[in-house]
XYZ file of C-alpha atoms in Angstrom:
563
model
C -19.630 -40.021 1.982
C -16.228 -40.506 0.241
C -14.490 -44.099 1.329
C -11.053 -43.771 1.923
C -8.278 -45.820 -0.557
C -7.648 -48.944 0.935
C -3.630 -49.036 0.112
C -0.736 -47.558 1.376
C -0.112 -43.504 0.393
C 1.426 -43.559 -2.653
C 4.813 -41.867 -1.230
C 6.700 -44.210 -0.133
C 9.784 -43.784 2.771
C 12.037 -43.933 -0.398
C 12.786 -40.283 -0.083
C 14.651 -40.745 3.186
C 16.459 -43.814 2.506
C 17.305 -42.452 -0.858
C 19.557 -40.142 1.074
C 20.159 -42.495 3.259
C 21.672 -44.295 0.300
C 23.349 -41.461 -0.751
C 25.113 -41.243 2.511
C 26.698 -44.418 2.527
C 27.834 -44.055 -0.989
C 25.582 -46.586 -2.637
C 27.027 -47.416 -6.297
C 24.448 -48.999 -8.619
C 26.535 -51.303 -11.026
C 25.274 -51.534 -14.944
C 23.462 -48.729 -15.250
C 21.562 -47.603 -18.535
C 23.958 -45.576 -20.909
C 24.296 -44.648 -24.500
C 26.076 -47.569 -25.454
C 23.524 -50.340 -23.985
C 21.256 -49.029 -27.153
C 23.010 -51.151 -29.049
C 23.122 -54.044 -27.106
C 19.790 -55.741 -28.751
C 17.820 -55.412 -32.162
C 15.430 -52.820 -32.554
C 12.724 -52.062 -34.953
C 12.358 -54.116 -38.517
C 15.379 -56.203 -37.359
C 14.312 -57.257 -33.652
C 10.478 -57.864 -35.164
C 12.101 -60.135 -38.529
C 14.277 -62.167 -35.451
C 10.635 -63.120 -33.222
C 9.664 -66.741 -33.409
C 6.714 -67.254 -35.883
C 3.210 -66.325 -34.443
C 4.913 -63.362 -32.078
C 4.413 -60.458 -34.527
C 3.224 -57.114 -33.410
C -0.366 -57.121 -32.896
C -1.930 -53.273 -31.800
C 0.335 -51.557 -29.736
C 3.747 -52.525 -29.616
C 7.232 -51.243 -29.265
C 9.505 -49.999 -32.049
C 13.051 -48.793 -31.984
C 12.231 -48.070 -28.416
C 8.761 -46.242 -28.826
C 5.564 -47.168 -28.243
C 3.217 -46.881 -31.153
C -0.026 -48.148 -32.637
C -0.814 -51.214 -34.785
C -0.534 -48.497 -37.887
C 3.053 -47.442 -36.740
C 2.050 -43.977 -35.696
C 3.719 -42.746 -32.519
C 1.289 -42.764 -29.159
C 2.230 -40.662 -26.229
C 0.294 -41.725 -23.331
C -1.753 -38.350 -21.484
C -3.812 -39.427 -19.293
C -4.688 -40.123 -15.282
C -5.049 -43.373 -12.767
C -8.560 -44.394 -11.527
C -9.411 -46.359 -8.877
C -12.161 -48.422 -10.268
C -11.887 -51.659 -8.004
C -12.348 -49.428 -4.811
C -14.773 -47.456 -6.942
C -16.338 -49.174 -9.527
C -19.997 -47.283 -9.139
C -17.861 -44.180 -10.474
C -18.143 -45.020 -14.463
C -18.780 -41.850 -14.906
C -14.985 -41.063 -14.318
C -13.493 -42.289 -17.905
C -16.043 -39.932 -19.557
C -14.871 -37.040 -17.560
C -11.258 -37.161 -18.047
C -11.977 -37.838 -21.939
C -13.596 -34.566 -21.579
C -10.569 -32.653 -19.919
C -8.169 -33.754 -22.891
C -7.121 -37.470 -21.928
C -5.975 -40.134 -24.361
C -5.237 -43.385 -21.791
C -6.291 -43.842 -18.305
C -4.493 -46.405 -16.076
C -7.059 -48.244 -14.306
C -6.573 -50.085 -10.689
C -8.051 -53.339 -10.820
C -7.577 -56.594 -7.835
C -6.931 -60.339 -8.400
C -8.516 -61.245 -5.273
C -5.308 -61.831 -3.019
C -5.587 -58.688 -1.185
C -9.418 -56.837 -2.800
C -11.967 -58.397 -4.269
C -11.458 -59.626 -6.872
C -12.332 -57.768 -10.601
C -13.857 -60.584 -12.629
C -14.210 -60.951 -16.490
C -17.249 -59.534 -16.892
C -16.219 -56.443 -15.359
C -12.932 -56.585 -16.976
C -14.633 -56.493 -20.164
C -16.653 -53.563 -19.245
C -14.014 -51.120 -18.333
C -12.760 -51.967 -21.532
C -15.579 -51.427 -23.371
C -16.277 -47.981 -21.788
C -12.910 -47.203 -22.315
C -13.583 -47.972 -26.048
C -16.608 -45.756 -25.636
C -14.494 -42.599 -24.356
C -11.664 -43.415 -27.106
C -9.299 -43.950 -24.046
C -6.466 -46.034 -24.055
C -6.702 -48.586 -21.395
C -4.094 -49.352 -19.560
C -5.213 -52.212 -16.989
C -3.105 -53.524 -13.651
C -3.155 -55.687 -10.679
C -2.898 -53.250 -7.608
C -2.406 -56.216 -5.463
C 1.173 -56.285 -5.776
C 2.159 -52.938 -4.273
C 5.175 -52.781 -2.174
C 6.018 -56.972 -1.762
C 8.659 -57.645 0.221
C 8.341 -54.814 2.461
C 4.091 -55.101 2.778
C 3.103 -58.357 4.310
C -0.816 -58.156 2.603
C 1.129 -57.881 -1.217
C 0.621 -60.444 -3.547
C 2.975 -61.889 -6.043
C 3.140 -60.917 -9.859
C 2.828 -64.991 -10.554
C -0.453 -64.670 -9.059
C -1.344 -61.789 -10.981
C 0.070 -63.323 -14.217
C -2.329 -65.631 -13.234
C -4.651 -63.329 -13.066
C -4.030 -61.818 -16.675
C -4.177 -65.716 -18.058
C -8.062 -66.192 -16.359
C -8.755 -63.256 -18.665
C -7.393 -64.301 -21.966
C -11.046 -64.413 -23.530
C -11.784 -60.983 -22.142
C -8.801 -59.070 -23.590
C -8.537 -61.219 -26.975
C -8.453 -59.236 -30.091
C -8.019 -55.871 -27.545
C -4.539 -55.418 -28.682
C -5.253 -51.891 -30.207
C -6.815 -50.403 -27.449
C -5.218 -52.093 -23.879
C -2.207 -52.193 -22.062
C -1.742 -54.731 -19.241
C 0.487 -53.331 -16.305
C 1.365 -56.647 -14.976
C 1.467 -55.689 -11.428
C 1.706 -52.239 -9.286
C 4.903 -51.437 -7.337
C 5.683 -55.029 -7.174
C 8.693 -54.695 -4.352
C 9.139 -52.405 -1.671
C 12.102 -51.239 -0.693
C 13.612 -54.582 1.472
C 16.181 -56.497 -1.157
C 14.805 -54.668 -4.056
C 16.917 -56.579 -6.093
C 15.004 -59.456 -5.563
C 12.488 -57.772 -8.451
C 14.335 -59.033 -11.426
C 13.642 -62.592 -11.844
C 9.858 -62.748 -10.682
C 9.428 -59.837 -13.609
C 11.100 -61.940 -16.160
C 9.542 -64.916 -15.208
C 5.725 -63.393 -15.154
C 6.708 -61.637 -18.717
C 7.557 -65.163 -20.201
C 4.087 -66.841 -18.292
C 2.262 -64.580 -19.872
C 3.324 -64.442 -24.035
C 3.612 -68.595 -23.387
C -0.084 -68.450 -21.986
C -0.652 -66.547 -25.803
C -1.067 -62.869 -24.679
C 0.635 -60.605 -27.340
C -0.612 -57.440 -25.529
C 1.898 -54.345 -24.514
C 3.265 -55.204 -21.222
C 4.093 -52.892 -18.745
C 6.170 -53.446 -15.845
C 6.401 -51.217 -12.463
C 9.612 -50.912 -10.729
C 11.029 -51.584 -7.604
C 11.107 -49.389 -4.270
C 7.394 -48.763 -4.244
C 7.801 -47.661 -7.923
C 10.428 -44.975 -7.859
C 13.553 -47.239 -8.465
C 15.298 -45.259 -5.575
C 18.173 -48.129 -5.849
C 18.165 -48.344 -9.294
C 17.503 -51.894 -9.895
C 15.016 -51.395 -12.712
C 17.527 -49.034 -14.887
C 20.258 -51.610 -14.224
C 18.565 -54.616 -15.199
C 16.340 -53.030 -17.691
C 18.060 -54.435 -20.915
C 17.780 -58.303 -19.444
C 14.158 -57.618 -18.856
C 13.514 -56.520 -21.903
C 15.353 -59.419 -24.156
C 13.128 -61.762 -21.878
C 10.186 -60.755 -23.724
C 10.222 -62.680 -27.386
C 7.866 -59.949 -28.998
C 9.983 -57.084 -27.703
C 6.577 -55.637 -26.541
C 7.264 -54.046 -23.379
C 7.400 -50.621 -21.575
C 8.956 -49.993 -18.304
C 7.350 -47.908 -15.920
C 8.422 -45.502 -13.460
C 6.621 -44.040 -10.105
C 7.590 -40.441 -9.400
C 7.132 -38.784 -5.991
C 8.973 -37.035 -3.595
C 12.124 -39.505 -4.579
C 12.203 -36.780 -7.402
C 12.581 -33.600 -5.939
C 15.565 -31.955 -8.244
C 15.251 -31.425 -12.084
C 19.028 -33.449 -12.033
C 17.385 -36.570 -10.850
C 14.100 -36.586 -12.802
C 16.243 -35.805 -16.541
C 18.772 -38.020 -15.939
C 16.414 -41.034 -15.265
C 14.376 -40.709 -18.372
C 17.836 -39.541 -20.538
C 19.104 -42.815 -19.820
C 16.205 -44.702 -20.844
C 15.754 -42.830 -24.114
C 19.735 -43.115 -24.672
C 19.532 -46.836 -24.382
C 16.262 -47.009 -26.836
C 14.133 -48.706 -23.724
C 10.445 -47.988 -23.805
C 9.338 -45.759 -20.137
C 6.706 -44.042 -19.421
C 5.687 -42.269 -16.263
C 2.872 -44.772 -15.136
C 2.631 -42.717 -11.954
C 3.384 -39.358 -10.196
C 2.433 -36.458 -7.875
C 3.390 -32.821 -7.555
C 2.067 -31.594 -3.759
C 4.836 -32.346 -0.841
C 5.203 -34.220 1.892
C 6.985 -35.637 4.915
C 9.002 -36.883 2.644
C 10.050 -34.246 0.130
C 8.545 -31.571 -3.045
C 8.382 -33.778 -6.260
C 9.660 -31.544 -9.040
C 6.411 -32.135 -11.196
C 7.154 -28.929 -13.462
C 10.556 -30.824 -14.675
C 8.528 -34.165 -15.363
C 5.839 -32.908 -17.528
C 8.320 -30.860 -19.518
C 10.901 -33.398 -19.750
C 8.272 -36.060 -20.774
C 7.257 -33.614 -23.230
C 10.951 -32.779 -24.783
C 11.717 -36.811 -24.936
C 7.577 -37.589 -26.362
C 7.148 -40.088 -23.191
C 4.029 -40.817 -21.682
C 2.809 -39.828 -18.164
C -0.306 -40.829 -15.955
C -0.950 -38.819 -12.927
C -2.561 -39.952 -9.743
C -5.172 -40.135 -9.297
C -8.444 -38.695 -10.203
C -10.032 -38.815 -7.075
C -10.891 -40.838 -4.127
C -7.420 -41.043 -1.877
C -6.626 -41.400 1.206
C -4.925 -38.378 1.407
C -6.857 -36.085 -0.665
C -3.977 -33.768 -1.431
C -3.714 -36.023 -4.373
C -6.896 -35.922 -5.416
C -7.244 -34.152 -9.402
C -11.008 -33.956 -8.922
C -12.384 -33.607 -6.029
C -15.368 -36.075 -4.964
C -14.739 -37.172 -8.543
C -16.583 -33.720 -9.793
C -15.096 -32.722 -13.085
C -16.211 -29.068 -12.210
C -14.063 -29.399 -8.988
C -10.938 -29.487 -9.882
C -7.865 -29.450 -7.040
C -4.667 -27.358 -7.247
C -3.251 -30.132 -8.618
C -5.771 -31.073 -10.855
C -5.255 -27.764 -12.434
C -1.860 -28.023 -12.985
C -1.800 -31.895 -14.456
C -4.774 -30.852 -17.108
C -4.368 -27.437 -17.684
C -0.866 -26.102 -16.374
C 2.017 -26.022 -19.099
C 3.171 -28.999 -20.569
C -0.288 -30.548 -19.715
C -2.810 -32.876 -20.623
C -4.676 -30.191 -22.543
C -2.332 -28.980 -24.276
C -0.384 -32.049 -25.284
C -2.390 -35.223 -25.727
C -3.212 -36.807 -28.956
C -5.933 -38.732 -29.124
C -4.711 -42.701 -30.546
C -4.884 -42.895 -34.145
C -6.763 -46.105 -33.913
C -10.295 -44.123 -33.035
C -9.501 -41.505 -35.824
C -7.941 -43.408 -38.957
C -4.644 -41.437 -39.066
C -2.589 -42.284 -41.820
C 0.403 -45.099 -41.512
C 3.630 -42.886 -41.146
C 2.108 -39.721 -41.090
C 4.338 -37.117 -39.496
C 4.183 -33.556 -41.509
C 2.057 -31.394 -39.585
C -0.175 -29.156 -41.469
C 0.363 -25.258 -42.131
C -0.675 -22.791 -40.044
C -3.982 -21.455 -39.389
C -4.781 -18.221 -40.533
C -4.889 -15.245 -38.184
C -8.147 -15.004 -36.269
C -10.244 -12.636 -36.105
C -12.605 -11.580 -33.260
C -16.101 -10.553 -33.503
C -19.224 -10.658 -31.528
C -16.945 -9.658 -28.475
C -19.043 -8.931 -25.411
C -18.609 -9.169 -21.634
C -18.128 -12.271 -20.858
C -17.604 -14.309 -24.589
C -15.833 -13.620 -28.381
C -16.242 -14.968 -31.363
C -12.849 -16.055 -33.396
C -12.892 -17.102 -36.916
C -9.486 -17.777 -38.977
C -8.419 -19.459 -42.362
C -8.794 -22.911 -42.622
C -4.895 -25.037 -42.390
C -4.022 -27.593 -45.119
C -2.618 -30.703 -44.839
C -1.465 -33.998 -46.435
C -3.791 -36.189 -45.290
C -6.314 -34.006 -43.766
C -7.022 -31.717 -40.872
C -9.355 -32.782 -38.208
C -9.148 -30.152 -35.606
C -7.984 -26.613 -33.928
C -7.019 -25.601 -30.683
C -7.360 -22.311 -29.562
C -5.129 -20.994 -26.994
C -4.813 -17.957 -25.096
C -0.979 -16.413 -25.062
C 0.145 -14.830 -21.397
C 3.626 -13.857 -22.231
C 5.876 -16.842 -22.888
C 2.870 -19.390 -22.208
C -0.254 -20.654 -23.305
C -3.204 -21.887 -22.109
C -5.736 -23.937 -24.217
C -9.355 -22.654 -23.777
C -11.146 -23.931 -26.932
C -11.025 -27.220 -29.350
C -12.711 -26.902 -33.240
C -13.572 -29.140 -35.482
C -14.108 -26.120 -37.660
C -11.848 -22.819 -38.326
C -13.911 -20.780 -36.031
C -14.826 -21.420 -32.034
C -16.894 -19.044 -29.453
C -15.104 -18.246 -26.369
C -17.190 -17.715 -23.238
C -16.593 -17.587 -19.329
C -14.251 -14.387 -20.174
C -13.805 -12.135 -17.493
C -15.096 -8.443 -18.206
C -13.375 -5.429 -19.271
C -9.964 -7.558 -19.799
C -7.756 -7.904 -22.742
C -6.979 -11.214 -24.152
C -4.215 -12.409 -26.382
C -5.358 -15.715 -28.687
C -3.785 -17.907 -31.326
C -4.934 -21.168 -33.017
C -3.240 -24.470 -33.740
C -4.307 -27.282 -36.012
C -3.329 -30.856 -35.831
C -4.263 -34.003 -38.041
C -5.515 -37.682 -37.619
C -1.835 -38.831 -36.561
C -1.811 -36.005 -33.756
C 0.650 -33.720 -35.676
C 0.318 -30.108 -34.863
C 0.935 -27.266 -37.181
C 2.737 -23.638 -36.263
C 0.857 -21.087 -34.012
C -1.143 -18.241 -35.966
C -0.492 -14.739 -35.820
C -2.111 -13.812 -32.409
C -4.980 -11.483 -32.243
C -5.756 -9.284 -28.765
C -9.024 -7.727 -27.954
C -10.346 -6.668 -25.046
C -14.069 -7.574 -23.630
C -16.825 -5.005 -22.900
C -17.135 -3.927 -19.080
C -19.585 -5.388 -17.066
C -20.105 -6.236 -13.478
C -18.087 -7.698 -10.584
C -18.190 -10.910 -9.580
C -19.115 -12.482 -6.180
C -17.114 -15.284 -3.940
C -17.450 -17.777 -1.367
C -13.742 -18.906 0.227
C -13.774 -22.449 1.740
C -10.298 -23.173 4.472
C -9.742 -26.572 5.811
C -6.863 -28.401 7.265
C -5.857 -31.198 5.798
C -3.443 -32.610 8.209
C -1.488 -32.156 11.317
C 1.841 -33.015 12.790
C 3.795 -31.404 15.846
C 4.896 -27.805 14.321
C 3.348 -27.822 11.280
C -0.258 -28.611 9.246
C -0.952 -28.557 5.377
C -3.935 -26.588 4.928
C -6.195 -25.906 1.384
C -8.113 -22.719 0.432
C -11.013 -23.269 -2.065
C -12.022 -19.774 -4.346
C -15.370 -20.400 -5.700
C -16.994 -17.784 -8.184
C -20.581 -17.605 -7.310
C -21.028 -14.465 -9.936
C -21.851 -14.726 -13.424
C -18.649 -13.795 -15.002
C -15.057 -15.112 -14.883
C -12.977 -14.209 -12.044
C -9.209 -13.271 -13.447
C -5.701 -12.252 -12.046
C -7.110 -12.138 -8.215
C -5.856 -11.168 -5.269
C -6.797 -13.436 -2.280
C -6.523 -11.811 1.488
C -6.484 -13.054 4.964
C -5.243 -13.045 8.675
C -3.947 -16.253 10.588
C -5.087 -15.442 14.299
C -2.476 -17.744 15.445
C 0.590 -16.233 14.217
C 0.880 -19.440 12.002
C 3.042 -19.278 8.642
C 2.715 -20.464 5.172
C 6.059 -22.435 4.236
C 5.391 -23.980 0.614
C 2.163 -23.119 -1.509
C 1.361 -24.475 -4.588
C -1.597 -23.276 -6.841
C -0.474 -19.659 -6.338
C 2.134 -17.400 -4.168
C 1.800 -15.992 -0.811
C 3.313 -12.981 0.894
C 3.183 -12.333 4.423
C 2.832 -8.851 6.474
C 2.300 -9.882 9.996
C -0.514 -12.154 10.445
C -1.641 -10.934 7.492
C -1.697 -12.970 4.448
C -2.070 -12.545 0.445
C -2.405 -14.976 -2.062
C -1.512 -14.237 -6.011
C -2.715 -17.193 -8.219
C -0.660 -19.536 -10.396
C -0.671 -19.239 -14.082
C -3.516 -22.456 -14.036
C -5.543 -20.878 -11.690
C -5.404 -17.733 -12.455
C -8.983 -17.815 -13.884
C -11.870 -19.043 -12.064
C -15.235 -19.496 -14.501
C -18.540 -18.277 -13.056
C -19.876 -21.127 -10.280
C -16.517 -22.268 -11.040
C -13.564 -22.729 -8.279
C -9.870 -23.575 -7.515
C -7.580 -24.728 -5.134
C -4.429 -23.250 -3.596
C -2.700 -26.000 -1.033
C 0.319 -24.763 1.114
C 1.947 -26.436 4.423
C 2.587 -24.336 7.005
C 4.019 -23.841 10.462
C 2.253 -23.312 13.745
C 2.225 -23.501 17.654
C -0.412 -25.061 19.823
C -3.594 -23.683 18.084
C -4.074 -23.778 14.833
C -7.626 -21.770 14.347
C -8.856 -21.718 10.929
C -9.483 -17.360 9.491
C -12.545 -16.109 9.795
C -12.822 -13.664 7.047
C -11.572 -13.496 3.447
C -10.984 -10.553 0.653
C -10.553 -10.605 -2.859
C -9.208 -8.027 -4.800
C -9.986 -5.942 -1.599
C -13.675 -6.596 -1.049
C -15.327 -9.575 1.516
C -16.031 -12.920 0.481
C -18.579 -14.777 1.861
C -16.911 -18.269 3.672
C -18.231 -21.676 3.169
């Protein structure tokens, strides 16, 4: 049996006093803007000015970008994982390496409020995440929400914390990130946030740590008050080796496209480090975070992001896996690794597990066009001319082309790949990308269609459960499993509500309503289910005083089997 997360949801009442805020006319004084980029040294200049014995070591910041101890740009892809509530589920790092990861942010306790994560288990998240070429970002969960949670700790006991395992993340530069402390202030006096970061920055590079620091901010992460984009600049100039990343916490406090752009403009405009070190697409009590707007903008600006969480929550509407079963992914699962602007599509594995060349930024040429052979029911064959490069290529991606997006279904290593779980009798567009040591990717191919043999249908099994209740209204989930032997693709999902209830807000596909009755069209990242594969739709609804689950299920017009 799953345990529940021991820690508050990770939405926060920010959304409502946001507007709150709003209402009263709140005015945030100092914030970030164009002309506070020049307001320190950056780059050659900033590292010449550090005291001797502070030089970059590993990751570091320059001219406000993270990058690797060879000076190559790293863009942080990647999930959170709750290893100190979890820590029998090692298997975890593995499986998002497999899904197209390049960091995972991992939840760790200094004993004030869990137990306590000691060296030697420090040193062997670290070492797996070494294993899985992950990135490790590391941090103190402890912390969330002081201020406002009485049980929080302080981030001088988890500096603390980070100084009882000097020995454990010496000469770990390269590979880990420490995340000082998680949502260190809630949302009572966030200003109060300022001078406890500062001062646990400085504790730590006078205790000798010359790691990457990152720092949460205030309001349970989502800087609703805008303390940490005020004060970001004095924050920063604390830190002698310049070394340090902000992070922000996005949830339902970013609902509009307006707020989540111009948060991360000003950042980038100022030439401050951020990365999204947190952040969740399904709604809430609280509000819809916009999560098609952050993974794009990160994208356009080349800033990291880190979803939550892989699995294991309290509220498992945020779980990308479900019961931590790579094969199970969630609605939103789907959409963080395989939707556009995803972790498939755009993480980079770090340089520092590949050898990518120092400064290497011109992409290779593009692949030739493929070719497709060996094309039965389910599978194809595609074979192309090899791209050229500088330095070297190391890999292909092949991705299938739906109109104006793309979907990656295939990595290479070679300029040919097999594609199988296809669904039968159904034309497919492809194209093929190739990318080098230092993560640059070359031009698309030329796109070749072809269209697989007819075979057989494919059987189902539907699985409804609701996931919560509230006077009114519910959030329910719909599970589509594929119990045939071919790919399920485009479907059509059917169903009646016997208690006249509605669907208000769906996410992992579209529903229309006629009467009771109820049809479901998928998203573009779940439009494809792979045989004994499945996906999830998630919607919140409204109802009366019953809520009875449907009985019976179609797709495409024929029964499913329920589950």
């Amino acid at each position: 049996m799953r345990t529940a997360r021991r820690t508050p949801p990770k939405r926060s009442p920010g959304g409502l006093l946001s507007g709150l805020a709003a209402f009263l006319g709140l005015v945030v004084p100092a914030v970030l803007g164009p002309a506070a980029a020049h307001a320190a040294p950056a780059g050659p200049a900033a590292e010449a000015a550090r005291p001797p014995g502070t030089a970059a070591a590993g990751l570091h910041v320059r001219d406000g970008r993270l990058v690797e101890g060879n000076g190559n740009d790293f863009v942080m892809r990647g999930v959170n994982h709750a290893h100190t509530w979890y820590p029998g589920e090692t298997q975890s790092l593995a499986d998002v390496k497999a899904l197209g990861a390049n960091t995972v942010r991992v939840v760790l306790s200094d004993g004030h409020r869990w137990t306590r994560n000691d060296p030697a288990d420090v040193a062997g998240v670290i070492d797996r995440c070494k294993a899985n070429r992950l990135i490790c970002v590391l941090e103190v969960h402890d912390t969330t929400g002081y201020g406002e949670e009485a049980a929080a700790g302080t981030l001088d006991h988890a500096a603390d914390y980070w100084i009882s395992l000097r020995d454990v993340l010496a000469g770990e530069e390269d590979y880990v990130i420490v995340n000082i402390g998680n949502e260190p202030w809630g949302n009572t006096d966030p200003a109060g946030w300022t001078a406890p970061t500062i001062a646990a920055v400085k504790k730590l590079r006078a205790a000798g740590l010359q790691h990457t620091i990152m720092v949460d901010a205030p309001n349970w992460g989502q800087d609703w008050q805008g303390v940490m984009r005020a004060d970001a600049r004095s924050v920063h100039e604390a830190d002698p080796t310049g070394n340090l990343v902000f992070s922000i916490h996005m949830y339902s406090v970013f609902d509009t496209a307006a707020e989540i752009t111009d948060y991360l403009d000003a950042f980038v405009d100022a030439g401050l480090p951020l990365v999204i070190g947190e952040f969740g697409g399904p709604p809430d009590q609280w509000g819809d975070p916009d999560e098609d707007t952050m993974l794009a903008a990160a994208e356009r600006l080349r800033l990291g992001y880190l979803a939550w969480s892989w699995s294991g929550n309290t509220d498992p509407v945020l779980d990308l896996a479900i019961d931590f079963d790579p094969d199970r992914l969630s609605s939103w699962g789907q959409r963080v690794f395989h939707g556009a602007d995803g972790i498939a599509r755009t993480a980079r594995e770090a340089t520092v597990f590949g050898g990518g060349a120092p400064g290497d930024t011109r992409a290779p040429t593009a692949p030739g066009t493929p070719a497709a052979s060996a094309v039965t029911a389910t599978s194809a064959t595609l074979t192309w001319a090899a791209a050229t490069d500088d330095v070297g290529v190391t890999g292909y991606d092949v991705v299938r082309v739906t109109g104006g997006t793309e979907t990656r279904v295939a990595a290479s290593t070679t300029p040919t790949a097999t594609l199988t779980g296809l669904a039968a009798g159904t034309a497919y567009t492809f194209a093929v990308y190739a990318r080098d040591a230092a993560g640059n990717r070359s031009p698309r191919s030329a796109t070749v269609t072809l269209t697989t043999e007819k075979g057989g249908g494919a059987s189902c099994s539907v699985g409804y459960r609701v996931v919560g209740e509230w006077p009114g209204g519910f959030q329910g989930e719909i599970t589509l499993r594929n119990t045939g032997t071919t790919a399920l693709s485009g479907w059509t999902l059917g169903f009646t509500f016997p208690d006249g209830q509605t669907v208000s807000h769906m996410w992992g596909g579209t529903a229309t309503r006629n009467g009771a009755a109820v049809s479901v069209v998928p998203a573009s990242y779940t439009s494809t289910v792979p045989a004994n594969g499945t996906v999830t739709v998630g919607f919140t609804g409204g109802r009366g005083t019953t809520n009875t689950a449907p009985t019976a299920f179609t797709l495409d017009g024929a029964p499913c089997a329920t589950s």
